[in-house]
Short mmCIF file of C-alpha atoms and ligand atoms in Angstrom, two decimals:
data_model
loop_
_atom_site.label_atom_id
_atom_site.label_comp_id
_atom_site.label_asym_id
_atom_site.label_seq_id
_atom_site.Cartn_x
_atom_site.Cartn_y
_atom_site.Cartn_z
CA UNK C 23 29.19 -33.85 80.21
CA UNK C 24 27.69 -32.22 77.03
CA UNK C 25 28.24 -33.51 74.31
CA UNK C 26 30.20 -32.26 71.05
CA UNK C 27 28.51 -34.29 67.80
CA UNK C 28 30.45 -35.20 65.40
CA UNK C 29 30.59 -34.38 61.52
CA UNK C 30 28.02 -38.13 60.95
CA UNK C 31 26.42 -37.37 64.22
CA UNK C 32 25.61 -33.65 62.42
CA UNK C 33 24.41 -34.83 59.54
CA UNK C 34 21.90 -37.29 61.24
CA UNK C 35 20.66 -34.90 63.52
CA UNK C 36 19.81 -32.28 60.32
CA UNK C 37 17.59 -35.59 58.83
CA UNK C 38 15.48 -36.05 62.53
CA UNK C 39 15.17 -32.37 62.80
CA UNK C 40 14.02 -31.69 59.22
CA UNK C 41 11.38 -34.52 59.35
CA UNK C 42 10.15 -33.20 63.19
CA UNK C 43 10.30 -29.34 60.93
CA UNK C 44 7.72 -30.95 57.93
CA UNK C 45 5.55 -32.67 60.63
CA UNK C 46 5.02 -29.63 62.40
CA UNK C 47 3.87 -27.69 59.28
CA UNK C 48 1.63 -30.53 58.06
CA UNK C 49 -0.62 -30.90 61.33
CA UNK C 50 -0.48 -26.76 61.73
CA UNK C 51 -2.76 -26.97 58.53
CA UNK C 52 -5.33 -29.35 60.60
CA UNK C 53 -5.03 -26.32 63.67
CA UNK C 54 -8.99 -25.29 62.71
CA UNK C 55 -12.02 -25.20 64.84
CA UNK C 56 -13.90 -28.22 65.60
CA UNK C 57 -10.75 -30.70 65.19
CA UNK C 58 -10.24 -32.93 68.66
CA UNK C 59 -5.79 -33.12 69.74
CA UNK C 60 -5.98 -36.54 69.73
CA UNK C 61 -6.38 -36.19 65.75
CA UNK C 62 -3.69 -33.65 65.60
CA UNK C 63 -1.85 -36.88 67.42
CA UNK C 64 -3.17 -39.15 64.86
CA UNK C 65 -2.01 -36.79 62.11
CA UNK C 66 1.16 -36.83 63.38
CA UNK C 67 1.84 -40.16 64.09
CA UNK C 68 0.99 -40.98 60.79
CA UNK C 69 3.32 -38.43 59.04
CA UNK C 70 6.38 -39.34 60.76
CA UNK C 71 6.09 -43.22 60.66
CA UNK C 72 5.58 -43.30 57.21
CA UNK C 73 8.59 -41.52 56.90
CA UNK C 74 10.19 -43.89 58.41
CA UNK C 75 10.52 -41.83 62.39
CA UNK C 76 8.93 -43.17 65.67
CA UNK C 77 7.36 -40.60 67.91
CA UNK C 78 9.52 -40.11 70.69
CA UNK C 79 7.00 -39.03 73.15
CA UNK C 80 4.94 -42.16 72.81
CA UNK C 81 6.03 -44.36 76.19
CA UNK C 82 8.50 -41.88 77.07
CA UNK C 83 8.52 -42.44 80.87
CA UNK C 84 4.83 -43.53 80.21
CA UNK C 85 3.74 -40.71 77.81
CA UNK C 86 0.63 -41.99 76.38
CA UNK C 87 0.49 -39.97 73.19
CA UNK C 88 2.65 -39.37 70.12
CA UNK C 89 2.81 -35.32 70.50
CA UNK C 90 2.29 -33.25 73.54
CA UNK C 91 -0.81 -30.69 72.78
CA UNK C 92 -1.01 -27.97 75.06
CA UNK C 93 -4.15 -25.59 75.30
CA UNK C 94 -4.66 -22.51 77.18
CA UNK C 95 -3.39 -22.35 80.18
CA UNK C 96 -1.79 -25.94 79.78
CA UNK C 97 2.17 -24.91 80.26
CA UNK C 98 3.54 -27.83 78.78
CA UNK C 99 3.04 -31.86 77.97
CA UNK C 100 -0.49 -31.72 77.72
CA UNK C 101 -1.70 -35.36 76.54
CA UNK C 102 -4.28 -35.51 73.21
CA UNK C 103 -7.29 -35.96 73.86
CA UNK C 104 -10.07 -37.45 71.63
CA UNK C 105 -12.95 -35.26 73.59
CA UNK C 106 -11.00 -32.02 73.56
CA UNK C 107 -12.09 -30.11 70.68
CA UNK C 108 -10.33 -26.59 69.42
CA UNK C 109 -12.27 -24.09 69.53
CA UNK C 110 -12.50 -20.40 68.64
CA UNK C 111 -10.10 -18.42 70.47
CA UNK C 112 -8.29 -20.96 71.36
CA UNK C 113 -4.23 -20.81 71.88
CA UNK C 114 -2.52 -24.69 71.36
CA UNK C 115 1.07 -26.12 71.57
CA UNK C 116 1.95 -28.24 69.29
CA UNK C 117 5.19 -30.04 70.43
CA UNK C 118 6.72 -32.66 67.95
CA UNK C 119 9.58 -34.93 68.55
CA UNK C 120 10.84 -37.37 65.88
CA UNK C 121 13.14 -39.96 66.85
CA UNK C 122 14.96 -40.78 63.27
CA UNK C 123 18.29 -43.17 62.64
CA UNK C 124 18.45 -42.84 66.58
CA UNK C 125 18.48 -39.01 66.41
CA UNK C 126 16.10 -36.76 68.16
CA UNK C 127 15.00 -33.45 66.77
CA UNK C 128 12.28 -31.66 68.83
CA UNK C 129 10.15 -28.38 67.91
CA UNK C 130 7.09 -26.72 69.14
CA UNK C 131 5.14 -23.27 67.98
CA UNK C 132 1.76 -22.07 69.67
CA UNK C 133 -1.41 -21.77 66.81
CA UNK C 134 -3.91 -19.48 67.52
CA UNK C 135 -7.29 -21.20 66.66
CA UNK C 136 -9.61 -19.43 64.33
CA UNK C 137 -9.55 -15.76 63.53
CA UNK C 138 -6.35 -14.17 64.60
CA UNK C 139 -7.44 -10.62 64.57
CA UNK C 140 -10.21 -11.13 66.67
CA UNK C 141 -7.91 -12.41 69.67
CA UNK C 142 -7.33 -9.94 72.39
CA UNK C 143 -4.54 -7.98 72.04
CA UNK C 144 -2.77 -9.00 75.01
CA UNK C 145 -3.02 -13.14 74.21
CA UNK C 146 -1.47 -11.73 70.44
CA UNK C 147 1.45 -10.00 72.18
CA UNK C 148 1.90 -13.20 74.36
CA UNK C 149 2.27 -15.12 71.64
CA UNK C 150 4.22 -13.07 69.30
CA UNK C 151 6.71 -12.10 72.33
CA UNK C 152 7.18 -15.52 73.08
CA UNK C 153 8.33 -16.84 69.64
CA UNK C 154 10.54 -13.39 70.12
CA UNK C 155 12.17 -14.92 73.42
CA UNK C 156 13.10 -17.87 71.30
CA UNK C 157 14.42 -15.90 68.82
CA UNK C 158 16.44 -14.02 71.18
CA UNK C 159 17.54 -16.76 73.05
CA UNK C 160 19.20 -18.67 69.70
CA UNK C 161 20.85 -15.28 68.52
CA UNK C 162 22.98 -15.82 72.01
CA UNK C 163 24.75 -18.93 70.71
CA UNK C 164 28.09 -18.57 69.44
CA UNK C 165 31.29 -20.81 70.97
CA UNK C 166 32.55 -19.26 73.61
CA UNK C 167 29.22 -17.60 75.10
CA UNK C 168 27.87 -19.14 78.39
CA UNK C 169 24.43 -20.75 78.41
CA UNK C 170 23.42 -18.07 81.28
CA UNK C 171 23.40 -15.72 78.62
CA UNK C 172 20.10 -17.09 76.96
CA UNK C 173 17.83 -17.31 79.97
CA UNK C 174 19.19 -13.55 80.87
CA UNK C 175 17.69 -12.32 77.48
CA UNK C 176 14.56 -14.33 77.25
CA UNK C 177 14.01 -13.10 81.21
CA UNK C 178 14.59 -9.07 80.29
CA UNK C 179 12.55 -9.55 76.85
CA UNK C 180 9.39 -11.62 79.07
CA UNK C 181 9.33 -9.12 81.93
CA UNK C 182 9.43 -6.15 79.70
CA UNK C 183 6.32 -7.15 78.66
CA UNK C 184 4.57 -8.00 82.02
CA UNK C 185 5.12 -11.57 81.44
CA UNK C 186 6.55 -14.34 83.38
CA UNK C 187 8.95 -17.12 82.79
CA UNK C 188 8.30 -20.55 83.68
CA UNK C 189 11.24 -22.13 86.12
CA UNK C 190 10.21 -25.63 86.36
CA UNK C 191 10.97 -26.51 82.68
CA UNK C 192 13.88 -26.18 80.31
CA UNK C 193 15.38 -26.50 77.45
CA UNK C 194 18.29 -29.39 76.99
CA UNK C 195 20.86 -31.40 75.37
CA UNK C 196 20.03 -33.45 72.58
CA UNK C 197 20.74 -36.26 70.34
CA UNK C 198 20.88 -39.87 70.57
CA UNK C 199 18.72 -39.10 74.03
CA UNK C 200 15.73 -37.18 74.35
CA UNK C 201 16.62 -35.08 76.79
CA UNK C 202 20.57 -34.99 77.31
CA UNK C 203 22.78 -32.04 78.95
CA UNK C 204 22.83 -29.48 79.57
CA UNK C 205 19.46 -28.03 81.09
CA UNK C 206 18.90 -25.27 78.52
CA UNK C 207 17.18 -22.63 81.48
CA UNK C 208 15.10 -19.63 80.06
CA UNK C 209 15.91 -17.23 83.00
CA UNK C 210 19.51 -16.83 85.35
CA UNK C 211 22.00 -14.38 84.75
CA UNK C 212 24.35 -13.13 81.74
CA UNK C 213 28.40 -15.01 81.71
CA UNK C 214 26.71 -17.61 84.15
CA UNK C 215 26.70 -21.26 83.07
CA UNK C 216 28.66 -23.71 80.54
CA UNK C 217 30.75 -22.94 77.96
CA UNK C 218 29.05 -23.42 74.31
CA UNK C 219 31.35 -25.20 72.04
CA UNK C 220 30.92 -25.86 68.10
CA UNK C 221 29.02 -29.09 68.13
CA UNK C 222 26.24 -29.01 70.30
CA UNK C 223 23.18 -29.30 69.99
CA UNK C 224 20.51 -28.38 72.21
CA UNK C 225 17.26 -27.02 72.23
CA UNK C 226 15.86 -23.25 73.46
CA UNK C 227 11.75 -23.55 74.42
CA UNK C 228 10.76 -20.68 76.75
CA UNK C 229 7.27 -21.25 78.22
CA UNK C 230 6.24 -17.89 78.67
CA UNK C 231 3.15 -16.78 81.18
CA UNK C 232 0.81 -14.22 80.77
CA UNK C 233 -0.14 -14.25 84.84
CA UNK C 234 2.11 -15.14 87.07
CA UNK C 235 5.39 -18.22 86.04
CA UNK C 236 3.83 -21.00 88.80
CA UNK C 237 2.66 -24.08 88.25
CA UNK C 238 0.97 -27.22 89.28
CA UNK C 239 1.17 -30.84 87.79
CA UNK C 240 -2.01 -32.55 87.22
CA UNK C 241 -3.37 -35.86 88.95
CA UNK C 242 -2.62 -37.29 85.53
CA UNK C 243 1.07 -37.01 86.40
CA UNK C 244 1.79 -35.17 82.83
CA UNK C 245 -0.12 -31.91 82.32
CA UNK C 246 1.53 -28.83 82.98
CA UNK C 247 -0.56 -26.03 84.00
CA UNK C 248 -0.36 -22.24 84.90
CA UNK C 249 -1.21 -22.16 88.64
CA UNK C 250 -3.31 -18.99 88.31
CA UNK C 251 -5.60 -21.00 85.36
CA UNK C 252 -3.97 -17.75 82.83
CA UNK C 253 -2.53 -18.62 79.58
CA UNK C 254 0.73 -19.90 78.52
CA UNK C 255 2.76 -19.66 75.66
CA UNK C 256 5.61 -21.96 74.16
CA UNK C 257 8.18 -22.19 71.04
CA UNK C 258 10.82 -24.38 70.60
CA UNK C 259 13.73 -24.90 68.15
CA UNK C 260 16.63 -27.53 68.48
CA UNK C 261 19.83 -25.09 67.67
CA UNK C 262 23.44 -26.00 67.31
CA UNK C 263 26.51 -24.16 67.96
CA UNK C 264 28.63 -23.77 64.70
CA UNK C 265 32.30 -22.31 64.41
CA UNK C 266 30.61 -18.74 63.54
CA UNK C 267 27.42 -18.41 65.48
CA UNK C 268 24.51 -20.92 65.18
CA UNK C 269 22.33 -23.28 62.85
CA UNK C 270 18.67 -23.53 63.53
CA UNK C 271 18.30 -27.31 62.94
CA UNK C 272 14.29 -27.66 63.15
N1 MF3 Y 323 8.94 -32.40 73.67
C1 MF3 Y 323 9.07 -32.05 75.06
C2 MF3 Y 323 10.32 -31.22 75.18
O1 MF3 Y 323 10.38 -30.25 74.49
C3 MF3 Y 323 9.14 -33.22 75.96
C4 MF3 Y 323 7.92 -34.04 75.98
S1 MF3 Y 323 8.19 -35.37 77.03
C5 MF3 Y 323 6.76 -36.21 76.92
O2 MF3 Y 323 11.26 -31.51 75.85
F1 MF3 Y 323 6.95 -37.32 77.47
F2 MF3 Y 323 5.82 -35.49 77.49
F3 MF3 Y 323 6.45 -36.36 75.66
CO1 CO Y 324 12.44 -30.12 74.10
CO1 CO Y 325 9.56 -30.48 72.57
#
């Protein structure tokens, strides 16, 4: 069943998904050469607990870290590390999730590390067509519109571009759980899927491939990678459906 918040429920998930909003833009500032993820993790840890938030990721299922950083051709859920240093050229995930008054509020963008107009041209447009998937995908939420219709868009926009879409993981439900229904899919087909009602809330992250959408787990049992070894690109915002159309809530 997904669930419809209600008017307290609304009003609690704004608070989580404002604080996981602020943490995202204070450790973007620390996104600079040199700087190792697991102090991005530190960063972030610190931010949100002193505002009074615990890290959702940390001991979800056994999720080491606070944050999920994911570099290159890491897809998703890569785990800081305090010997993996950014470095020129670099592409990284930043994926926060704040768990606040028992509300969860989840957000991730992709930071290009170092000089941005010296990136190839292709990694820019990878990055720049992924947020626009996002985009795309939230401006198809309105009551009454099927969740089919935002994998169909974020598909059409991806393959226009000679990119693929990863399959394996979704968007989804959220609230007083992490991950809730429904499974928020980034490809399928247009009038397919649920009904969207006013109140829920859910979250739209396309991870976007520059080679082809495959993947492979690590021995780890967390990081995500692109099969081929190619980069990968991710945004996320946690959206809710409103009587007229949508509210970004992150
Ligand atoms: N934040 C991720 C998402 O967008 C989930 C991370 S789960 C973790 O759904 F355990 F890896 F942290
Ligand atoms: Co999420
Ligand atoms: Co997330």
């Amino acid at each position: 069943m997904i669930q419809i918040k209600t008017a307290e429920e609304i009003i609690l998930m704004r608070a989580t998904c404002a604080l996981a909003t602020e943490t995202l833009k204070y450790v973007s500032s620390y996104v600079k050469v040199g700087i190792s993820t697991d102090e991005i993790n530190t960063l972030a840890h610190d931010f949100m607990t002193k505002k009074g938030a615990i890290p959702a990721p940390l001991n979800y299922h056994g999720f080491p870290k606070s944050i999920c950083t994911s570099r290159n051709s890491i897809i998703c859920h890569g785990i800081p590390k305090s010997d993996e240093f950014l470095k020129e050229g670099d592409i990284v995930n930043l994926d926060i999730t704040t768990k606040l008054n028992n509300y969860h509020g989840d957000t991730s963008a992709t930071f290009f590390v170092g000089d941005k107009s010296k990136f190839d041209s292709r990694i820019i447009e990878l990055v720049d067509v992924t947020y626009e998937c996002m985009l795309a995908g939230i401006r198809e939420v309105r009551p009454g519109a099927r969740f089919g219709n935002i994998g169909a868009i974020i598909e059409e926009i991806a393959h226009d571009h000679n990119f693929s879409v990863v399959h394996e993981y979704c968007g989804h439900g959220i609230g007083k759980e992490f991950h809730e229904e429904p499974q928020v899919l980034h490809y399928g087909k247009r009038n397919s899927g649920p009904e969207m009602l006013p109140g829920m809330v859910f979250t739209i992250e396309p991870m976007i491939n520059l080679g082809k959408r495959n993947c492979k787990l690590l021995s780890d049992g967390w990081t995500v990678v692109t099969a081929d070894g190619k980069l990968s690109a991710q945004f996320e915002h946690t959206v809710m459906v409103t009587e007229s159309g949508f509210e970004i809530l992150t």
